[in-house]
mmCIF file of C-alpha atoms in Angstrom:
data_model
loop_
_atom_site.group_PDB
_atom_site.id
_atom_site.type_symbol
_atom_site.label_atom_id
_atom_site.label_comp_id
_atom_site.label_asym_id
_atom_site.label_seq_id
_atom_site.Cartn_x
_atom_site.Cartn_y
_atom_site.Cartn_z
ATOM 1 C CA UNK A 123 -0.216 -0.158 0.105
ATOM 2 C CA UNK A 124 1.278 3.346 -1.253
ATOM 3 C CA UNK A 125 1.473 6.361 0.891
ATOM 4 C CA UNK A 126 -0.847 9.446 -1.294
ATOM 5 C CA UNK A 127 0.532 11.996 -2.382
ATOM 6 C CA UNK A 128 -1.437 14.850 -1.338
ATOM 7 C CA UNK A 129 -5.192 15.538 0.883
ATOM 8 C CA UNK A 130 -8.062 14.363 -0.435
ATOM 9 C CA UNK A 131 -9.611 17.760 -0.773
ATOM 10 C CA UNK A 132 -8.650 21.151 0.213
ATOM 11 C CA UNK A 133 -7.329 22.003 3.874
ATOM 12 C CA UNK A 134 -9.064 24.133 5.976
ATOM 13 C CA UNK A 135 -6.588 26.251 8.699
ATOM 14 C CA UNK A 136 -9.067 25.900 12.125
ATOM 15 C CA UNK A 137 -6.822 28.962 12.930
ATOM 16 C CA UNK A 138 -8.311 31.205 10.280
ATOM 17 C CA UNK A 139 -11.938 29.439 10.274
ATOM 18 C CA UNK A 140 -11.839 30.469 13.971
ATOM 19 C CA UNK A 141 -10.308 34.052 13.869
ATOM 20 C CA UNK A 142 -12.859 34.792 11.690
ATOM 21 C CA UNK A 143 -15.412 35.256 13.897
ATOM 22 C CA UNK A 144 -17.867 32.651 13.027
ATOM 23 C CA UNK A 145 -21.073 31.904 15.476
ATOM 24 C CA UNK A 146 -21.332 27.955 14.200
ATOM 25 C CA UNK A 147 -19.198 25.560 13.628
ATOM 26 C CA UNK A 148 -19.143 24.224 9.804
ATOM 27 C CA UNK A 149 -20.605 20.895 9.646
ATOM 28 C CA UNK A 150 -17.345 18.994 8.368
ATOM 29 C CA UNK A 151 -16.115 19.422 12.186
ATOM 30 C CA UNK A 152 -19.582 18.089 13.928
ATOM 31 C CA UNK A 153 -18.730 14.813 15.884
ATOM 32 C CA UNK A 154 -21.902 12.483 15.888
ATOM 33 C CA UNK A 155 -23.983 12.488 18.977
ATOM 34 C CA UNK A 156 -22.066 9.766 20.117
ATOM 35 C CA UNK A 157 -18.236 11.113 20.036
ATOM 36 C CA UNK A 158 -19.607 14.598 21.741
ATOM 37 C CA UNK A 159 -17.670 15.968 24.960
ATOM 38 C CA UNK A 160 -20.183 15.228 27.403
ATOM 39 C CA UNK A 161 -19.506 17.519 30.967
ATOM 40 C CA UNK A 162 -21.281 15.205 32.884
ATOM 41 C CA UNK A 163 -19.289 12.080 32.888
ATOM 42 C CA UNK A 164 -15.931 13.895 32.044
ATOM 43 C CA UNK A 165 -15.293 12.852 35.434
ATOM 44 C CA UNK A 166 -17.333 9.788 36.650
ATOM 45 C CA UNK A 167 -14.202 6.816 37.378
ATOM 46 C CA UNK A 168 -15.484 3.189 36.623
ATOM 47 C CA UNK A 169 -14.718 1.142 39.635
ATOM 48 C CA UNK A 170 -11.684 2.956 41.113
ATOM 49 C CA UNK A 171 -12.266 2.400 44.838
ATOM 50 C CA UNK A 172 -15.182 5.399 45.737
ATOM 51 C CA UNK A 173 -17.008 4.388 47.758
ATOM 52 C CA UNK A 174 -19.877 6.665 46.150
ATOM 53 C CA UNK A 175 -18.968 7.775 42.930
ATOM 54 C CA UNK A 176 -22.098 10.429 43.342
ATOM 55 C CA UNK A 177 -19.778 11.821 45.911
ATOM 56 C CA UNK A 178 -19.297 15.155 43.811
ATOM 57 C CA UNK A 179 -16.319 16.030 45.611
ATOM 58 C CA UNK A 180 -14.747 12.399 44.843
ATOM 59 C CA UNK A 181 -15.409 13.156 41.284
ATOM 60 C CA UNK A 182 -14.192 16.574 40.446
ATOM 61 C CA UNK A 183 -10.801 15.675 42.108
ATOM 62 C CA UNK A 184 -9.484 12.592 40.324
ATOM 63 C CA UNK A 185 -6.608 12.799 38.530
ATOM 64 C CA UNK A 186 -4.885 10.676 36.262
ATOM 65 C CA UNK A 187 -1.329 9.390 38.636
ATOM 66 C CA UNK A 188 1.318 12.411 39.491
ATOM 67 C CA UNK A 189 5.000 11.062 40.575
ATOM 68 C CA UNK A 190 7.554 12.581 42.158
ATOM 69 C CA UNK A 191 10.608 11.076 40.367
ATOM 70 C CA UNK A 192 13.579 12.280 42.347
ATOM 71 C CA UNK A 193 13.618 9.415 45.130
ATOM 72 C CA UNK A 194 14.423 7.406 42.142
ATOM 73 C CA UNK A 195 18.303 9.389 42.240
ATOM 74 C CA UNK A 196 18.773 9.370 46.124
ATOM 75 C CA UNK A 197 20.558 6.565 48.119
ATOM 76 C CA UNK A 198 17.411 5.423 50.080
ATOM 77 C CA UNK A 199 16.626 2.217 48.784
ATOM 78 C CA UNK A 200 12.946 2.127 50.342
ATOM 79 C CA UNK A 201 12.015 5.214 48.742
ATOM 80 C CA UNK A 202 13.189 4.288 45.326
ATOM 81 C CA UNK A 203 10.867 1.119 45.420
ATOM 82 C CA UNK A 204 7.899 2.994 46.397
ATOM 83 C CA UNK A 205 8.432 5.081 43.087
ATOM 84 C CA UNK A 206 9.265 2.360 41.194
ATOM 85 C CA UNK A 207 6.211 0.849 42.501
ATOM 86 C CA UNK A 208 4.514 3.947 41.683
ATOM 87 C CA UNK A 209 5.494 4.326 37.857
ATOM 88 C CA UNK A 210 4.705 0.504 37.664
ATOM 89 C CA UNK A 211 0.416 0.628 39.048
ATOM 90 C CA UNK A 212 0.716 3.470 36.622
ATOM 91 C CA UNK A 213 1.712 1.887 33.597
ATOM 92 C CA UNK A 214 -0.531 -0.821 34.258
ATOM 93 C CA UNK A 215 -3.699 0.207 35.685
ATOM 94 C CA UNK A 216 -3.997 3.716 34.119
ATOM 95 C CA UNK A 217 -1.345 4.253 30.553
ATOM 96 C CA UNK A 218 -1.324 7.252 31.749
ATOM 97 C CA UNK A 219 0.464 9.496 34.724
ATOM 98 C CA UNK A 220 2.210 12.175 34.711
ATOM 99 C CA UNK A 221 6.076 13.106 36.104
ATOM 100 C CA UNK A 222 7.773 15.385 38.337
ATOM 101 C CA UNK A 223 11.415 16.074 38.813
ATOM 102 C CA UNK A 224 12.209 14.745 35.383
ATOM 103 C CA UNK A 225 15.113 16.113 34.933
ATOM 104 C CA UNK A 226 14.563 18.846 31.761
ATOM 105 C CA UNK A 227 14.660 22.598 33.136
ATOM 106 C CA UNK A 228 11.298 25.052 33.566
ATOM 107 C CA UNK A 229 12.248 27.661 31.597
ATOM 108 C CA UNK A 230 12.965 25.584 28.499
ATOM 109 C CA UNK A 231 10.116 23.632 28.957
ATOM 110 C CA UNK A 232 8.018 27.156 29.328
ATOM 111 C CA UNK A 233 10.283 28.919 26.214
ATOM 112 C CA UNK A 234 9.353 25.853 23.562
ATOM 113 C CA UNK A 235 5.897 26.424 24.413
ATOM 114 C CA UNK A 236 6.019 30.253 23.982
ATOM 115 C CA UNK A 237 8.050 29.960 20.377
ATOM 116 C CA UNK A 238 5.246 27.769 19.274
ATOM 117 C CA UNK A 239 2.349 29.476 20.866
ATOM 118 C CA UNK A 240 4.385 32.691 18.645
ATOM 119 C CA UNK A 241 4.819 30.540 16.161
ATOM 120 C CA UNK A 242 1.212 29.960 15.168
ATOM 121 C CA UNK A 243 0.398 33.739 15.522
ATOM 122 C CA UNK A 244 2.872 34.479 12.547
ATOM 123 C CA UNK A 245 0.747 35.524 9.693
ATOM 124 C CA UNK A 246 -1.276 33.219 7.404
ATOM 125 C CA UNK A 247 1.220 33.278 4.447
ATOM 126 C CA UNK A 248 3.946 32.282 6.568
ATOM 127 C CA UNK A 249 2.773 29.176 8.265
ATOM 128 C CA UNK A 250 1.970 28.155 4.720
ATOM 129 C CA UNK A 251 5.581 27.916 3.742
ATOM 130 C CA UNK A 252 5.602 24.681 5.852
ATOM 131 C CA UNK A 253 2.030 23.134 4.880
ATOM 132 C CA UNK A 254 2.886 19.522 4.671
ATOM 133 C CA UNK A 255 1.593 16.582 2.834
ATOM 134 C CA UNK A 256 0.094 13.204 4.042
ATOM 135 C CA UNK A 257 3.747 11.891 2.713
ATOM 136 C CA UNK A 258 5.244 12.139 6.023
ATOM 137 C CA UNK A 259 3.385 14.990 7.523
ATOM 138 C CA UNK A 260 5.940 16.816 8.043
ATOM 139 C CA UNK A 261 5.063 20.455 8.692
ATOM 140 C CA UNK A 262 1.891 22.995 9.295
ATOM 141 C CA UNK A 263 -0.983 20.618 8.960
ATOM 142 C CA UNK A 264 -5.264 20.896 9.831
ATOM 143 C CA UNK A 265 -5.983 17.318 9.258
ATOM 144 C CA UNK A 266 -4.587 13.472 10.028
ATOM 145 C CA UNK A 267 -5.760 10.777 7.764
ATOM 146 C CA UNK A 268 -6.606 10.528 4.081
ATOM 147 C CA UNK A 269 -10.674 9.779 4.026
ATOM 148 C CA UNK A 270 -12.402 12.274 1.717
ATOM 149 C CA UNK A 271 -15.534 13.626 3.647
ATOM 150 C CA UNK A 272 -14.321 12.457 7.245
ATOM 151 C CA UNK A 273 -15.299 14.455 9.886
ATOM 152 C CA UNK A 274 -12.565 16.740 10.915
ATOM 153 C CA UNK A 275 -10.785 17.492 14.313
ATOM 154 C CA UNK A 276 -11.232 21.259 15.595
ATOM 155 C CA UNK A 277 -6.871 21.791 15.528
ATOM 156 C CA UNK A 278 -3.937 22.527 13.320
ATOM 157 C CA UNK A 279 -0.696 20.981 13.892
ATOM 158 C CA UNK A 280 3.329 21.260 13.182
ATOM 159 C CA UNK A 281 4.909 18.222 12.792
ATOM 160 C CA UNK A 282 8.663 17.485 13.035
ATOM 161 C CA UNK A 283 11.249 14.694 12.893
ATOM 162 C CA UNK A 284 13.763 14.728 15.606
ATOM 163 C CA UNK A 285 15.407 11.247 16.075
ATOM 164 C CA UNK A 286 17.354 9.421 14.374
ATOM 165 C CA UNK A 287 19.168 12.896 13.792
ATOM 166 C CA UNK A 288 19.707 11.235 9.457
ATOM 167 C CA UNK A 289 16.035 12.206 9.728
ATOM 168 C CA UNK A 290 16.336 15.910 11.600
ATOM 169 C CA UNK A 291 16.419 18.684 8.777
ATOM 170 C CA UNK A 292 15.751 22.028 10.462
ATOM 171 C CA UNK A 293 15.440 23.915 7.074
ATOM 172 C CA UNK A 294 12.022 22.023 7.388
ATOM 173 C CA UNK A 295 11.208 23.639 10.955
ATOM 174 C CA UNK A 296 9.770 27.292 11.158
ATOM 175 C CA UNK A 297 12.524 30.386 10.691
ATOM 176 C CA UNK A 298 9.825 32.274 12.967
ATOM 177 C CA UNK A 299 10.049 33.507 15.619
ATOM 178 C CA UNK A 300 14.095 33.524 15.381
ATOM 179 C CA UNK A 301 14.613 31.395 18.365
ATOM 180 C CA UNK A 302 12.359 28.503 17.574
ATOM 181 C CA UNK A 303 14.755 26.267 16.096
ATOM 182 C CA UNK A 304 17.227 27.097 18.750
ATOM 183 C CA UNK A 305 14.830 25.991 21.694
ATOM 184 C CA UNK A 306 13.009 22.841 20.088
ATOM 185 C CA UNK A 307 16.621 21.268 19.816
ATOM 186 C CA UNK A 308 17.380 21.952 23.020
ATOM 187 C CA UNK A 309 14.527 21.294 24.523
ATOM 188 C CA UNK A 310 14.495 17.701 21.634
ATOM 189 C CA UNK A 311 17.447 16.643 23.089
ATOM 190 C CA UNK A 312 16.617 16.655 26.834
ATOM 191 C CA UNK A 313 12.950 15.222 26.369
ATOM 192 C CA UNK A 314 15.297 12.034 24.629
ATOM 193 C CA UNK A 315 16.888 11.824 27.879
ATOM 194 C CA UNK A 316 13.541 11.803 29.892
ATOM 195 C CA UNK A 317 12.542 9.162 27.376
ATOM 196 C CA UNK A 318 15.276 6.627 28.169
ATOM 197 C CA UNK A 319 15.198 7.090 31.749
ATOM 198 C CA UNK A 320 11.411 6.159 31.614
ATOM 199 C CA UNK A 321 11.777 3.289 29.268
ATOM 200 C CA UNK A 322 14.525 1.961 31.954
ATOM 201 C CA UNK A 323 12.475 2.142 34.476
ATOM 202 C CA UNK A 324 9.079 0.208 32.328
ATOM 203 C CA UNK A 325 11.604 -2.355 31.385
ATOM 204 C CA UNK A 326 12.854 -3.188 35.317
ATOM 205 C CA UNK A 327 8.665 -2.974 36.616
ATOM 206 C CA UNK A 328 8.342 -5.971 33.669
ATOM 207 C CA UNK A 329 10.894 -8.022 35.005
ATOM 208 C CA UNK A 330 13.069 -7.192 31.953
ATOM 209 C CA UNK A 331 16.930 -6.649 32.246
ATOM 210 C CA UNK A 332 17.595 -2.186 32.120
ATOM 211 C CA UNK A 333 17.636 -1.687 28.776
ATOM 212 C CA UNK A 334 15.408 -4.261 27.037
ATOM 213 C CA UNK A 335 12.939 -1.858 26.104
ATOM 214 C CA UNK A 336 15.495 0.720 24.173
ATOM 215 C CA UNK A 337 17.306 -1.760 23.050
ATOM 216 C CA UNK A 338 13.822 -2.701 21.513
ATOM 217 C CA UNK A 339 13.411 0.293 19.892
ATOM 218 C CA UNK A 340 17.366 0.470 18.167
ATOM 219 C CA UNK A 341 19.796 1.670 21.066
ATOM 220 C CA UNK A 342 20.035 5.391 22.218
ATOM 221 C CA UNK A 343 20.925 6.842 18.795
ATOM 222 C CA UNK A 344 19.010 5.167 16.101
ATOM 223 C CA UNK A 345 15.162 5.682 18.624
ATOM 224 C CA UNK A 346 12.337 7.022 16.292
ATOM 225 C CA UNK A 347 11.537 10.401 17.726
ATOM 226 C CA UNK A 348 9.474 13.655 16.735
ATOM 227 C CA UNK A 349 7.447 16.540 17.402
ATOM 228 C CA UNK A 350 3.910 17.478 17.339
ATOM 229 C CA UNK A 351 2.636 20.349 18.250
ATOM 230 C CA UNK A 352 -1.378 21.197 18.322
ATOM 231 C CA UNK A 353 -2.934 24.187 18.276
ATOM 232 C CA UNK A 354 -6.721 24.357 18.999
ATOM 233 C CA UNK A 355 -8.382 27.620 18.838
ATOM 234 C CA UNK A 356 -11.129 28.605 20.415
ATOM 235 C CA UNK A 357 -14.755 26.966 19.342
ATOM 236 C CA UNK A 358 -18.063 28.712 18.991
ATOM 237 C CA UNK A 359 -19.330 25.058 19.650
ATOM 238 C CA UNK A 360 -18.068 23.179 21.589
ATOM 239 C CA UNK A 361 -20.365 20.958 22.318
ATOM 240 C CA UNK A 362 -20.508 19.633 18.865
ATOM 241 C CA UNK A 363 -16.435 18.912 17.702
ATOM 242 C CA UNK A 364 -13.081 17.538 19.606
ATOM 243 C CA UNK A 365 -9.842 18.823 18.772
ATOM 244 C CA UNK A 366 -8.416 15.243 18.302
ATOM 245 C CA UNK A 367 -10.648 12.466 17.817
ATOM 246 C CA UNK A 368 -10.773 9.674 20.370
ATOM 247 C CA UNK A 369 -7.217 7.125 19.519
ATOM 248 C CA UNK A 370 -4.838 5.154 21.456
ATOM 249 C CA UNK A 371 -0.660 6.684 20.186
ATOM 250 C CA UNK A 372 0.265 4.425 17.497
ATOM 251 C CA UNK A 373 3.979 4.325 18.657
ATOM 252 C CA UNK A 374 6.202 3.682 21.926
ATOM 253 C CA UNK A 375 5.556 6.435 24.398
ATOM 254 C CA UNK A 376 4.357 9.588 24.565
ATOM 255 C CA UNK A 377 5.620 12.968 26.446
ATOM 256 C CA UNK A 378 3.742 15.661 26.444
ATOM 257 C CA UNK A 379 4.090 19.176 27.068
ATOM 258 C CA UNK A 380 0.610 20.648 28.022
ATOM 259 C CA UNK A 381 -1.060 24.189 27.965
ATOM 260 C CA UNK A 382 -0.069 25.304 30.984
ATOM 261 C CA UNK A 383 -3.317 27.651 31.638
ATOM 262 C CA UNK A 384 -6.130 25.265 29.765
ATOM 263 C CA UNK A 385 -6.896 21.999 30.010
ATOM 264 C CA UNK A 386 -8.323 19.407 26.908
ATOM 265 C CA UNK A 387 -6.953 16.167 26.861
ATOM 266 C CA UNK A 388 -8.989 13.551 28.544
ATOM 267 C CA UNK A 389 -8.805 9.758 29.527
ATOM 268 C CA UNK A 390 -10.745 7.274 28.684
ATOM 269 C CA UNK A 391 -11.830 5.622 31.982
ATOM 270 C CA UNK A 392 -13.569 2.152 31.715
ATOM 271 C CA UNK A 393 -17.106 4.041 29.768
ATOM 272 C CA UNK A 394 -16.100 7.250 31.529
ATOM 273 C CA UNK A 395 -13.944 10.359 30.156
ATOM 274 C CA UNK A 396 -11.838 12.022 32.699
ATOM 275 C CA UNK A 397 -9.937 15.762 32.260
ATOM 276 C CA UNK A 398 -6.267 15.477 32.802
ATOM 277 C CA UNK A 399 -5.987 18.604 35.120
ATOM 278 C CA UNK A 400 -1.948 19.392 34.695
ATOM 279 C CA UNK A 401 0.662 19.613 37.152
ATOM 280 C CA UNK A 402 2.652 23.049 36.655
ATOM 281 C CA UNK A 403 6.179 21.938 35.660
ATOM 282 C CA UNK A 404 4.957 18.162 34.646
ATOM 283 C CA UNK A 405 5.569 15.898 31.339
ATOM 284 C CA UNK A 406 1.915 13.584 31.054
ATOM 285 C CA UNK A 407 3.548 10.240 29.720
ATOM 286 C CA UNK A 408 1.382 7.733 28.217
ATOM 287 C CA UNK A 409 2.145 4.121 27.054
ATOM 288 C CA UNK A 410 1.799 3.765 23.129
ATOM 289 C CA UNK A 411 0.301 0.486 20.850
ATOM 290 C CA UNK A 412 4.183 -0.520 20.545
ATOM 291 C CA UNK A 413 4.740 -0.982 24.090
ATOM 292 C CA UNK A 414 1.498 -3.085 24.621
ATOM 293 C CA UNK A 415 2.759 -4.926 22.104
ATOM 294 C CA UNK A 416 6.415 -5.473 23.063
ATOM 295 C CA UNK A 417 4.677 -6.285 27.012
ATOM 296 C CA UNK A 418 2.169 -9.004 25.519
ATOM 297 C CA UNK A 419 -0.255 -6.315 27.013
ATOM 298 C CA UNK A 420 0.406 -6.162 30.740
ATOM 299 C CA UNK A 421 0.771 -2.354 29.857
ATOM 300 C CA UNK A 422 -1.481 -1.333 27.551
ATOM 301 C CA UNK A 423 -2.060 1.943 25.630
ATOM 302 C CA UNK A 424 -5.155 4.051 26.523
ATOM 303 C CA UNK A 425 -7.620 5.611 24.584
ATOM 304 C CA UNK A 426 -7.396 9.278 24.985
ATOM 305 C CA UNK A 427 -8.620 12.281 23.522
ATOM 306 C CA UNK A 428 -8.971 16.731 22.976
ATOM 307 C CA UNK A 429 -12.304 18.844 24.145
ATOM 308 C CA UNK A 430 -12.049 22.695 22.864
ATOM 309 C CA UNK A 431 -12.254 25.756 24.649
ATOM 310 C CA UNK A 432 -15.023 28.351 24.032
ATOM 311 C CA UNK A 433 -13.039 31.528 25.316
ATOM 312 C CA UNK A 434 -9.227 30.168 24.982
ATOM 313 C CA UNK A 435 -6.620 29.118 22.682
ATOM 314 C CA UNK A 436 -4.699 26.058 23.600
ATOM 315 C CA UNK A 437 -1.192 24.597 22.800
ATOM 316 C CA UNK A 438 -0.048 21.595 23.579
ATOM 317 C CA UNK A 439 3.894 19.565 22.510
ATOM 318 C CA UNK A 440 3.600 16.032 22.376
ATOM 319 C CA UNK A 441 6.966 14.189 21.802
ATOM 320 C CA UNK A 442 6.464 11.002 19.992
ATOM 321 C CA UNK A 443 9.447 8.445 21.852
ATOM 322 C CA UNK A 444 8.876 5.515 19.030
ATOM 323 C CA UNK A 445 11.470 2.353 17.594
ATOM 324 C CA UNK A 446 13.052 2.415 14.863
ATOM 325 C CA UNK A 447 10.769 2.399 11.951
ATOM 326 C CA UNK A 448 11.827 -0.961 10.288
ATOM 327 C CA UNK A 449 12.526 -2.799 13.543
ATOM 328 C CA UNK A 450 10.297 -5.586 13.962
ATOM 329 C CA UNK A 451 7.951 -5.427 17.368
ATOM 330 C CA UNK A 452 6.804 -8.281 19.013
ATOM 331 C CA UNK A 453 6.143 -9.559 22.717
ATOM 332 C CA UNK A 454 9.019 -9.807 24.583
ATOM 333 C CA UNK A 455 10.281 -13.368 24.964
ATOM 334 C CA UNK A 456 10.607 -13.144 28.187
ATOM 335 C CA UNK A 457 7.312 -12.383 28.977
ATOM 336 C CA UNK A 458 5.675 -15.213 26.849
ATOM 337 C CA UNK A 459 4.483 -18.352 28.465
ATOM 338 C CA UNK A 460 2.307 -21.543 27.830
ATOM 339 C CA UNK A 461 -0.144 -19.470 30.378
ATOM 340 C CA UNK A 462 0.279 -16.310 28.906
ATOM 341 C CA UNK A 463 1.156 -16.553 24.928
ATOM 342 C CA UNK A 464 2.169 -13.951 22.360
ATOM 343 C CA UNK A 465 -0.988 -11.731 21.485
ATOM 344 C CA UNK A 466 0.496 -9.985 18.812
ATOM 345 C CA UNK A 467 2.268 -10.841 15.242
ATOM 346 C CA UNK A 468 5.636 -9.289 14.069
ATOM 347 C CA UNK A 469 5.632 -6.148 12.771
ATOM 348 C CA UNK A 470 7.579 -3.075 11.350
ATOM 349 C CA UNK A 471 6.876 0.554 13.295
ATOM 350 C CA UNK A 472 6.916 1.837 9.221
ATOM 351 C CA UNK A 473 4.018 -1.115 8.832
ATOM 352 C CA UNK A 474 1.904 -0.246 11.177
ATOM 353 C CA UNK A 475 2.201 3.632 10.933
ATOM 354 C CA UNK A 476 1.419 3.370 7.369
ATOM 355 C CA UNK A 477 -2.143 1.653 8.608
ATOM 356 C CA UNK A 478 -2.399 4.478 10.945
ATOM 357 C CA UNK A 479 -1.895 7.112 8.775
ATOM 358 C CA UNK A 480 -4.691 5.996 5.985
ATOM 359 C CA UNK A 481 -7.160 5.548 8.443
ATOM 360 C CA UNK A 482 -6.828 8.591 10.989
ATOM 361 C CA UNK A 483 -7.336 8.467 15.053
ATOM 362 C CA UNK A 484 -10.038 5.348 15.031
ATOM 363 C CA UNK A 485 -9.896 4.249 19.300
ATOM 364 C CA UNK A 486 -8.274 1.668 19.822
ATOM 365 C CA UNK A 487 -9.341 -0.594 17.288
ATOM 366 C CA UNK A 488 -6.032 -0.683 15.280
ATOM 367 C CA UNK A 489 -3.724 -2.645 17.741
ATOM 368 C CA UNK A 490 -6.817 -4.678 18.736
ATOM 369 C CA UNK A 491 -7.339 -5.896 15.164
ATOM 370 C CA UNK A 492 -3.519 -6.973 15.315
ATOM 371 C CA UNK A 493 -4.989 -10.231 17.141
ATOM 372 C CA UNK A 494 -6.457 -11.778 14.860
ATOM 373 C CA UNK A 495 -3.707 -11.416 12.477
ATOM 374 C CA UNK A 496 -1.988 -14.119 14.120
#
């Protein structure tokens, strides 16, 4: 199957649409009733230890786990084990967690958000110089998937490759603002290091060698890493659409720097959606489909989506930490037993990603379909 060369229809820049002063959104952005955000269920967990799910105070306070990593690097073995246990529980039970004291400079995190916010407020002719295509998605874009007539998400984005370094072409990165390329290069270096540390924790918690997942991804110099900066313009009818449709991330792991002022990420929990409350100076980590495969579903990728706001724009930076694209990904032999046979056939990330890019976001159906291909 060949990748599509061009978008199937004219691209709609959502920011331009939002800034035109419309009072209602075009039909192309209106989601089916079953997919629209429902505020009354955003915070309702399913069997998460609450005696009474009608306890409004408990429901409104629920959040994904928040884990302070500082004790991992201290001398107290008990505190280190407790932190490892918390990471393990978050991976097994949630697939999402936030990390503090992660080693990335807070000023650098702030600068990364600011330069991209400034880019999206450049004149449209400046942004259009970086317009992307479905071949690689690299550049300035406004849609995912190539299905003609698809219902669209309320967002624009900028996608760029960071690792391996052979794919990193800073000439394709925005030249404005002037500091953007330097800031993102430094930010990428720090986030790649953080991703390596998180993979080590996951490997250890799975009972594998500390470097197992990193080696499965191709090693430090061969991992695939890319950045998608999401811009969610304010929306006159946020109850009818989504900034990003429900999906699980196709890669290995995502390290998300959320907007510090506007929440929007929702994580599926049973039959309900929980709105994540970002903690200042924290990253949000979530497991992707490739780690679900490698762990033989001990760790699972989780459906998530993004809601939009009627009053405020929102910016987030999703850093995707992926296997090298041509490596076969399959369940770790150490995790396969007679009682736990391999659930997934071997497949390269390139093969898997092409399928995703053709279909666009559609829940967990992609990774679940792999079990029928064995």
